[in-house]
Short mmCIF file of C-alpha atoms and ligand atoms in Angstrom, two decimals:
data_model
loop_
_atom_site.label_atom_id
_atom_site.label_comp_id
_atom_site.label_asym_id
_atom_site.label_seq_id
_atom_site.Cartn_x
_atom_site.Cartn_y
_atom_site.Cartn_z
CA MET A 28 85.80 65.70 97.47
CA GLY A 29 85.08 61.93 98.22
CA THR A 30 88.55 60.42 98.61
CA ALA A 31 90.49 60.50 102.04
CA THR A 32 93.78 63.00 102.43
CA LEU A 33 97.01 61.01 103.76
CA GLU A 34 99.18 64.28 104.76
CA ILE A 35 102.68 62.83 105.54
CA ASP A 36 104.73 65.29 107.06
CA LEU A 37 108.02 64.84 105.56
CA THR A 38 110.04 67.20 107.68
CA ALA A 39 108.88 65.01 110.41
CA LEU A 40 109.85 62.14 108.42
CA THR A 41 113.51 63.65 107.77
CA GLY A 42 113.63 64.64 111.36
CA ASN A 43 113.25 61.39 112.83
CA TRP A 44 115.95 60.20 110.67
CA GLN A 45 118.15 62.98 112.18
CA ALA A 46 117.28 61.97 115.65
CA LEU A 47 118.22 57.97 115.20
CA ASP A 48 121.28 59.08 113.34
CA ALA A 49 121.99 60.92 116.70
CA LEU A 50 121.97 58.20 118.77
CA SER A 51 124.61 56.56 117.42
CA ALA A 52 128.74 57.33 117.00
CA PRO A 53 129.56 59.74 113.92
CA SER A 54 131.06 57.21 112.33
CA THR A 55 128.20 54.92 111.99
CA VAL A 56 126.23 55.55 108.98
CA THR A 57 122.68 55.72 109.04
CA ALA A 58 120.73 54.42 106.08
CA ALA A 59 116.62 54.07 105.39
CA VAL A 60 114.42 51.13 104.62
CA VAL A 61 112.13 51.93 102.23
CA LYS A 62 110.42 48.55 101.66
CA ALA A 63 107.19 47.85 100.59
CA ASP A 64 106.61 51.89 98.65
CA GLY A 65 108.14 53.68 101.37
CA TYR A 66 106.28 51.58 104.28
CA GLY A 67 102.92 52.52 102.41
CA LEU A 68 103.61 56.04 102.44
CA GLY A 69 105.15 56.59 98.95
CA ALA A 70 108.79 55.24 98.62
CA GLU A 71 110.15 57.86 95.76
CA ARG A 72 108.91 61.27 97.47
CA VAL A 73 110.20 59.66 100.96
CA ALA A 74 113.30 58.46 99.68
CA ARG A 75 114.15 61.86 97.48
CA ALA A 76 113.15 63.88 101.38
CA LEU A 77 116.05 61.86 102.75
CA LEU A 78 117.86 62.21 99.93
CA ARG A 79 118.04 65.54 100.51
CA ALA A 80 118.66 64.87 103.97
CA GLY A 81 121.68 63.64 103.65
CA VAL A 82 120.92 59.82 103.33
CA ARG A 83 123.33 57.75 100.86
CA GLN A 84 122.47 54.41 101.02
CA PHE A 85 118.84 52.79 100.98
CA PHE A 86 117.17 49.23 101.57
CA VAL A 87 114.55 48.18 99.48
CA ALA A 88 112.85 44.22 99.29
CA LEU A 89 112.67 43.63 95.74
CA ALA A 90 114.74 44.36 92.71
CA GLU A 91 111.72 46.04 91.49
CA GLU A 92 111.61 48.40 94.02
CA GLY A 93 115.21 49.01 94.21
CA ALA A 94 114.46 50.17 89.86
CA ALA A 95 111.98 52.23 90.35
CA LEU A 96 113.74 54.11 93.50
CA ARG A 97 116.90 54.18 91.09
CA ASN A 98 114.71 56.21 88.75
CA ALA A 99 113.91 58.04 91.26
CA LEU A 100 117.06 58.99 93.13
CA GLY A 101 119.48 59.46 90.16
CA ARG A 102 122.80 57.88 90.70
CA GLU A 103 124.31 58.95 93.61
CA PRO A 104 122.74 56.54 96.69
CA ASP A 105 123.71 53.24 97.72
CA ILE A 106 120.38 50.85 97.41
CA PHE A 107 120.13 47.46 99.06
CA VAL A 108 118.06 44.86 97.97
CA LEU A 109 116.84 42.47 100.75
CA SER A 110 115.85 39.59 99.01
CA GLY A 111 119.16 39.27 97.07
CA HIS A 112 119.87 37.87 93.86
CA MET A 113 117.02 36.11 92.56
CA PRO A 114 117.03 34.36 89.30
CA GLY A 115 115.82 37.11 86.55
CA ASP A 116 116.86 40.27 88.62
CA THR A 117 120.20 40.01 86.99
CA ASP A 118 119.58 42.98 84.28
CA MET A 119 118.41 45.06 86.72
CA ILE A 120 120.80 44.87 89.19
CA GLY A 121 123.30 44.78 86.82
CA ASP A 122 122.05 47.90 84.53
CA LEU A 123 120.57 49.58 87.58
CA ASP A 124 123.72 49.10 89.78
CA LEU A 125 122.04 47.62 92.72
CA THR A 126 123.39 46.22 95.50
CA PRO A 127 122.01 42.56 96.10
CA CYS A 128 122.16 41.29 99.97
CA LEU A 129 123.33 37.61 98.73
CA ASN A 130 121.22 35.43 101.25
CA SER A 131 122.25 32.26 99.91
CA VAL A 132 125.26 29.88 98.90
CA GLU A 133 123.03 29.36 95.69
CA GLN A 134 122.86 33.54 95.58
CA LEU A 135 126.35 34.16 96.24
CA THR A 136 126.72 32.01 92.94
CA ARG A 137 124.86 33.40 91.09
CA HIS A 138 125.98 36.53 91.99
CA PHE A 139 129.89 36.25 91.17
CA GLU A 140 129.03 33.77 88.07
CA ALA A 141 126.38 36.60 86.00
CA LEU A 142 127.83 40.04 87.63
CA PRO A 143 131.47 39.44 88.17
CA GLY A 144 133.11 42.16 89.99
CA THR A 145 129.87 44.25 90.90
CA GLY A 146 129.03 45.20 94.23
CA PHE A 147 127.14 43.04 96.83
CA ALA A 148 126.33 42.15 100.81
CA ILE A 149 125.87 38.95 102.40
CA GLN A 150 123.56 38.56 105.28
CA LEU A 151 124.37 35.85 107.85
CA ASP A 152 121.71 33.96 109.59
CA THR A 153 122.62 34.56 113.22
CA GLY A 154 119.06 33.10 114.79
CA MET A 155 116.14 34.50 113.37
CA ASN A 156 115.96 31.86 110.31
CA ARG A 157 114.10 34.28 107.78
CA LEU A 158 116.83 34.87 105.69
CA GLY A 159 120.36 34.62 105.28
CA LEU A 160 123.43 32.34 105.44
CA GLU A 161 123.63 29.81 108.31
CA PRO A 162 126.81 29.84 110.17
CA ALA A 163 128.00 26.86 108.52
CA GLU A 164 127.13 27.76 105.17
CA TRP A 165 129.16 30.83 105.82
CA ALA A 166 132.50 29.08 106.96
CA ALA A 167 132.64 27.11 103.70
CA VAL A 168 132.33 30.56 101.53
CA ARG A 169 133.79 32.80 103.90
CA ASP A 170 137.39 33.11 102.62
CA ILE A 171 136.38 32.62 98.60
CA ALA A 172 133.33 36.02 99.45
CA LEU A 173 135.50 38.24 100.93
CA THR A 174 137.89 37.82 98.60
CA GLN A 175 135.52 39.54 96.41
CA GLN A 176 135.10 42.54 98.79
CA PRO A 177 131.24 42.76 100.13
CA ASN A 178 130.19 45.94 100.39
CA LEU A 179 128.21 45.25 103.74
CA ILE A 180 128.31 42.38 105.78
CA MET A 181 125.20 42.86 107.87
CA SER A 182 122.57 40.39 109.92
CA HIS A 183 118.71 41.23 111.78
CA LEU A 184 117.47 41.10 114.88
CA ALA A 185 114.58 38.59 115.95
CA CYS A 186 113.46 40.44 118.92
CA ALA A 187 115.14 44.21 118.92
CA ASP A 188 111.64 45.38 120.16
CA GLU A 189 112.27 43.39 123.42
CA PRO A 190 115.72 45.36 125.19
CA GLU A 191 115.20 42.46 127.91
CA HIS A 192 115.03 39.41 125.31
CA PRO A 193 117.75 36.92 125.80
CA MET A 194 117.88 37.06 122.13
CA ASN A 195 119.41 40.13 121.77
CA ALA A 196 123.01 39.29 123.63
CA TYR A 197 122.34 35.95 121.83
CA GLN A 198 122.83 37.25 118.09
CA LEU A 199 125.04 39.95 119.00
CA ASP A 200 127.41 37.59 119.99
CA LEU A 201 127.28 35.47 116.90
CA PHE A 202 127.58 37.83 114.53
CA ARG A 203 130.70 39.68 116.32
CA GLU A 204 132.13 35.92 116.10
CA LEU A 205 131.17 35.63 112.76
CA THR A 206 132.60 38.63 111.72
CA GLU A 207 135.93 38.61 113.49
CA GLY A 208 138.44 40.09 111.15
CA VAL A 209 136.59 41.07 108.19
CA ASP A 210 137.29 44.42 106.38
CA ALA A 211 134.17 45.01 105.21
CA PRO A 212 131.51 47.40 106.88
CA ARG A 213 128.51 45.75 109.20
CA SER A 214 125.41 46.43 110.01
CA LEU A 215 122.95 44.43 112.55
CA ALA A 216 120.67 47.29 113.91
CA ALA A 217 117.51 48.24 112.28
CA THR A 218 115.01 50.95 114.64
CA GLY A 219 115.05 48.37 117.28
CA GLY A 220 118.92 47.32 117.43
CA ILE A 221 119.45 51.10 117.60
CA LEU A 222 117.94 51.75 120.15
CA LEU A 223 119.52 48.67 122.15
CA GLY A 224 122.73 50.75 122.17
CA PRO A 225 126.20 50.96 121.08
CA ASP A 226 127.43 48.04 120.92
CA TYR A 227 124.25 47.06 118.44
CA HIS A 228 125.55 50.32 115.91
CA PHE A 229 128.72 48.78 114.23
CA ASP A 230 129.00 50.65 110.86
CA LEU A 231 125.82 50.78 109.92
CA THR A 232 121.94 50.48 111.03
CA ARG A 233 118.86 50.25 108.93
CA PRO A 234 115.75 51.88 110.46
CA GLY A 235 112.64 51.56 109.00
CA ILE A 236 109.85 51.63 111.05
CA GLY A 237 111.03 54.85 113.49
CA LEU A 238 111.46 57.15 110.57
CA TYR A 239 107.73 57.01 109.69
CA GLY A 240 106.78 57.78 113.24
CA GLY A 241 106.17 54.06 114.63
CA ALA A 242 107.34 51.95 117.82
CA PRO A 243 109.75 50.86 119.47
CA PHE A 244 111.13 54.70 118.58
CA ALA A 245 109.21 56.11 121.22
CA ASP A 246 110.14 59.50 120.62
CA ALA A 247 109.48 59.59 116.89
CA GLN A 248 107.38 62.62 116.07
CA PRO A 249 104.03 61.20 113.72
CA VAL A 250 104.16 61.72 110.12
CA VAL A 251 101.19 60.81 108.99
CA ARG A 252 97.58 62.20 109.58
CA LEU A 253 95.13 60.80 107.08
CA SER A 254 91.59 62.59 107.25
CA LEU A 255 88.32 61.15 106.39
CA PRO A 256 85.43 63.33 104.65
CA VAL A 257 82.36 63.24 105.97
CA ILE A 258 79.92 62.25 103.00
CA GLN A 259 76.49 62.74 104.78
CA VAL A 260 75.05 63.57 108.59
CA ARG A 261 71.83 62.11 110.27
CA GLU A 262 69.70 62.22 112.64
CA ILE A 263 68.15 58.87 113.97
CA GLU A 264 66.22 57.91 117.04
CA ALA A 265 67.04 55.55 119.74
CA GLY A 266 66.57 51.88 119.09
CA GLU A 267 67.51 52.75 115.12
CA SER A 268 70.86 50.84 114.49
CA VAL A 269 73.79 51.53 112.27
CA GLY A 270 75.59 49.37 109.42
CA TYR A 271 75.44 46.20 108.65
CA GLY A 272 74.45 43.38 110.59
CA CYS A 273 72.83 46.24 112.50
CA THR A 274 75.48 45.62 115.25
CA TRP A 275 75.42 49.08 117.03
CA GLU A 276 71.86 50.76 118.40
CA ALA A 277 71.57 54.10 119.62
CA GLU A 278 70.30 54.21 123.15
CA LYS A 279 69.46 58.32 122.96
CA PRO A 280 68.39 60.25 119.45
CA SER A 281 71.79 60.15 117.82
CA ARG A 282 73.83 62.44 115.47
CA ILE A 283 75.55 59.66 112.45
CA ALA A 284 78.46 60.68 110.66
CA THR A 285 79.39 58.44 107.13
CA VAL A 286 82.83 59.04 106.43
CA ALA A 287 84.59 57.80 103.41
CA ALA A 288 87.15 55.00 104.15
CA GLY A 289 86.58 51.25 104.59
CA TYR A 290 88.04 48.26 105.42
CA ALA A 291 89.94 48.36 101.16
CA ASP A 292 91.75 51.02 102.34
CA GLY A 293 92.72 49.40 105.60
CA LEU A 294 90.86 50.15 108.27
CA HIS A 295 90.43 46.71 109.26
CA ARG A 296 87.28 45.28 109.95
CA VAL A 297 88.20 44.50 113.52
CA LEU A 298 87.80 48.42 114.18
CA SER A 299 83.57 48.04 113.93
CA ASN A 300 82.07 49.66 116.96
CA GLN A 301 85.87 49.52 118.84
CA ALA A 302 87.87 52.79 116.93
CA MET A 303 87.88 56.43 117.64
CA LEU A 304 87.90 58.80 115.02
CA TYR A 305 88.67 62.59 116.18
CA HIS A 306 87.62 66.22 115.21
CA GLY A 307 90.28 67.97 116.44
CA THR A 308 90.99 66.65 119.68
CA THR A 309 87.35 65.22 120.50
CA ARG A 310 86.87 61.89 120.44
CA CYS A 311 83.95 60.17 118.41
CA PRO A 312 83.48 56.88 118.52
CA MET A 313 82.92 54.64 115.44
CA VAL A 314 79.64 53.08 115.17
CA GLY A 315 78.45 49.96 113.16
CA ARG A 316 80.45 47.60 110.98
CA VAL A 317 83.16 48.91 109.28
CA SER A 318 82.18 48.84 105.45
CA MET A 319 84.28 48.24 101.94
CA ASP A 320 84.41 52.03 101.72
CA LEU A 321 82.84 53.76 104.30
CA ILE A 322 83.00 54.24 108.07
CA THR A 323 80.16 55.43 110.80
CA VAL A 324 80.82 57.38 113.25
CA ASP A 325 79.16 58.87 116.31
CA VAL A 326 78.71 62.69 116.60
CA THR A 327 75.75 63.51 118.61
CA HIS A 328 78.22 65.68 120.50
CA LEU A 329 80.26 67.92 118.43
CA THR A 330 78.69 71.11 118.24
CA GLU A 331 79.43 71.72 114.42
CA THR A 332 78.72 69.46 111.86
CA PRO A 333 82.47 67.71 110.72
CA VAL A 334 83.29 67.98 107.47
CA ALA A 335 86.15 65.88 108.03
CA LEU A 336 87.01 63.18 110.98
CA ASP A 337 90.64 62.16 111.70
CA ILE A 338 91.30 58.63 112.30
CA LEU A 339 95.45 59.09 112.00
CA SER A 340 97.17 62.33 113.77
CA GLN A 341 98.49 63.64 117.03
CA GLU A 342 95.68 62.47 118.72
CA GLN A 343 95.83 58.69 117.50
CA THR A 344 99.18 57.65 115.87
CA VAL A 345 99.71 54.56 114.15
CA ASP A 346 100.49 52.56 117.24
CA ASP A 347 97.10 53.75 118.77
CA LEU A 348 94.88 52.48 116.01
CA ALA A 349 97.37 49.10 115.35
CA GLU A 350 96.55 48.39 119.41
CA VAL A 351 93.10 48.73 119.00
CA ALA A 352 93.28 46.65 115.37
CA GLY A 353 95.63 43.75 117.64
CA THR A 354 98.51 44.50 114.92
CA ILE A 355 101.76 46.48 114.81
CA GLY A 356 102.14 49.95 113.09
CA TYR A 357 103.94 48.33 110.45
CA GLU A 358 100.58 46.85 109.06
CA VAL A 359 98.41 49.39 109.89
CA LEU A 360 101.23 51.66 107.61
CA THR A 361 101.77 49.29 105.35
CA GLY A 362 97.99 48.41 104.33
CA LEU A 363 96.61 51.80 104.02
CA GLY A 364 96.43 51.03 100.32
CA PRO A 365 96.55 53.24 97.29
CA ARG A 366 92.94 55.18 96.97
CA TYR A 367 93.88 57.79 99.43
CA GLY A 368 94.72 60.67 98.30
CA ARG A 369 98.66 61.60 98.90
CA ARG A 370 99.61 64.89 100.45
CA TYR A 371 102.84 65.83 101.26
CA VAL A 372 103.95 68.71 103.84
CA GLY A 373 106.75 70.18 105.25
C1 PLP B 448 112.15 45.41 107.05
C2 PLP B 448 113.81 45.46 108.00
C3 PLP B 448 114.64 46.81 108.40
C4 PLP B 448 113.78 47.67 109.03
O1 PLP B 448 113.45 47.42 109.80
P1 PLP B 448 112.36 48.87 110.85
O2 PLP B 448 111.59 47.87 112.19
O3 PLP B 448 111.41 48.78 110.58
O4 PLP B 448 113.67 49.42 111.41
C5 PLP B 448 115.98 46.62 108.17
N1 PLP B 448 116.40 45.58 108.00
C6 PLP B 448 116.05 44.20 107.35
C7 PLP B 448 116.73 43.08 107.39
C8 PLP B 448 114.76 44.44 107.16
O5 PLP B 448 114.09 43.67 106.48
#
């Protein structure tokens, strides 16, 4: 088969959720963030496994993602939409019982007019300046908004993956101040915030990346294995080159394996001549440029001809590969693309 296989370990995924859940007090609810198609791994399968493991609160970025999730999960769980209540979303939010995280006075007004008496959350901006009501706006609408009984009041940390960053304590203090005396449940922490400790946990936490095995959750179990089938193996002489632009030249007689995935599959071209692939635990260097659908690998030192080589595995996590590419695990995962055969195990 020419299609590469992305294996997703649902037992590791739910184990990561349980491990993050165990870091906060039993009174704190641990939700799950499954936006961007479950960080590229397939939101429906991921969310169904998490539902079975006990998750009852899910977060997505867009109402459309929420609609697909509602169809996959049924009526029971709460589904929060981080982009809030946008024009055109009213029917989806109302019909499918989605909970918009209202980010502005405009969204509050739209929601209260279009769907009075239905569930909503409020997002406050405590310094990230991305989504949410500014403190002054909140002061102006707070009393009215609270009479409508929000399901959740939340904010998001800008620097939670840097525990020493002064922004964390600043945002914590401001969030406390803005939500002083409020009855509604409160939420501040994503994966990084959970690891900052109990002060940050409040009533509900919203981990995403940690579920999928990524930093900053250092104790995470790897969830993905990406195995690329070998299409062809060739012998080349010393002095011959490999790939577009002839950027790699063999110093000695070599065996080169060509595997079936490329930059169209989220294996960024910047990995060219940098990344490793693995045959079991044996490192095999990527040689030459990554092309759209293909990667070339030096397998001279292997004693057998490989059928497939792994680029993500226990040996090389999403964060390891991200580091080579100069990015973060989040981008590696969400960039993986639709062409892989996704295989769910566990
Ligand atoms: C993406 C996101 C999360 C999850 O963040 P992770 O770092 O992946 O745990 C939580 N809350 C909000 C508002 C987000 O945008």
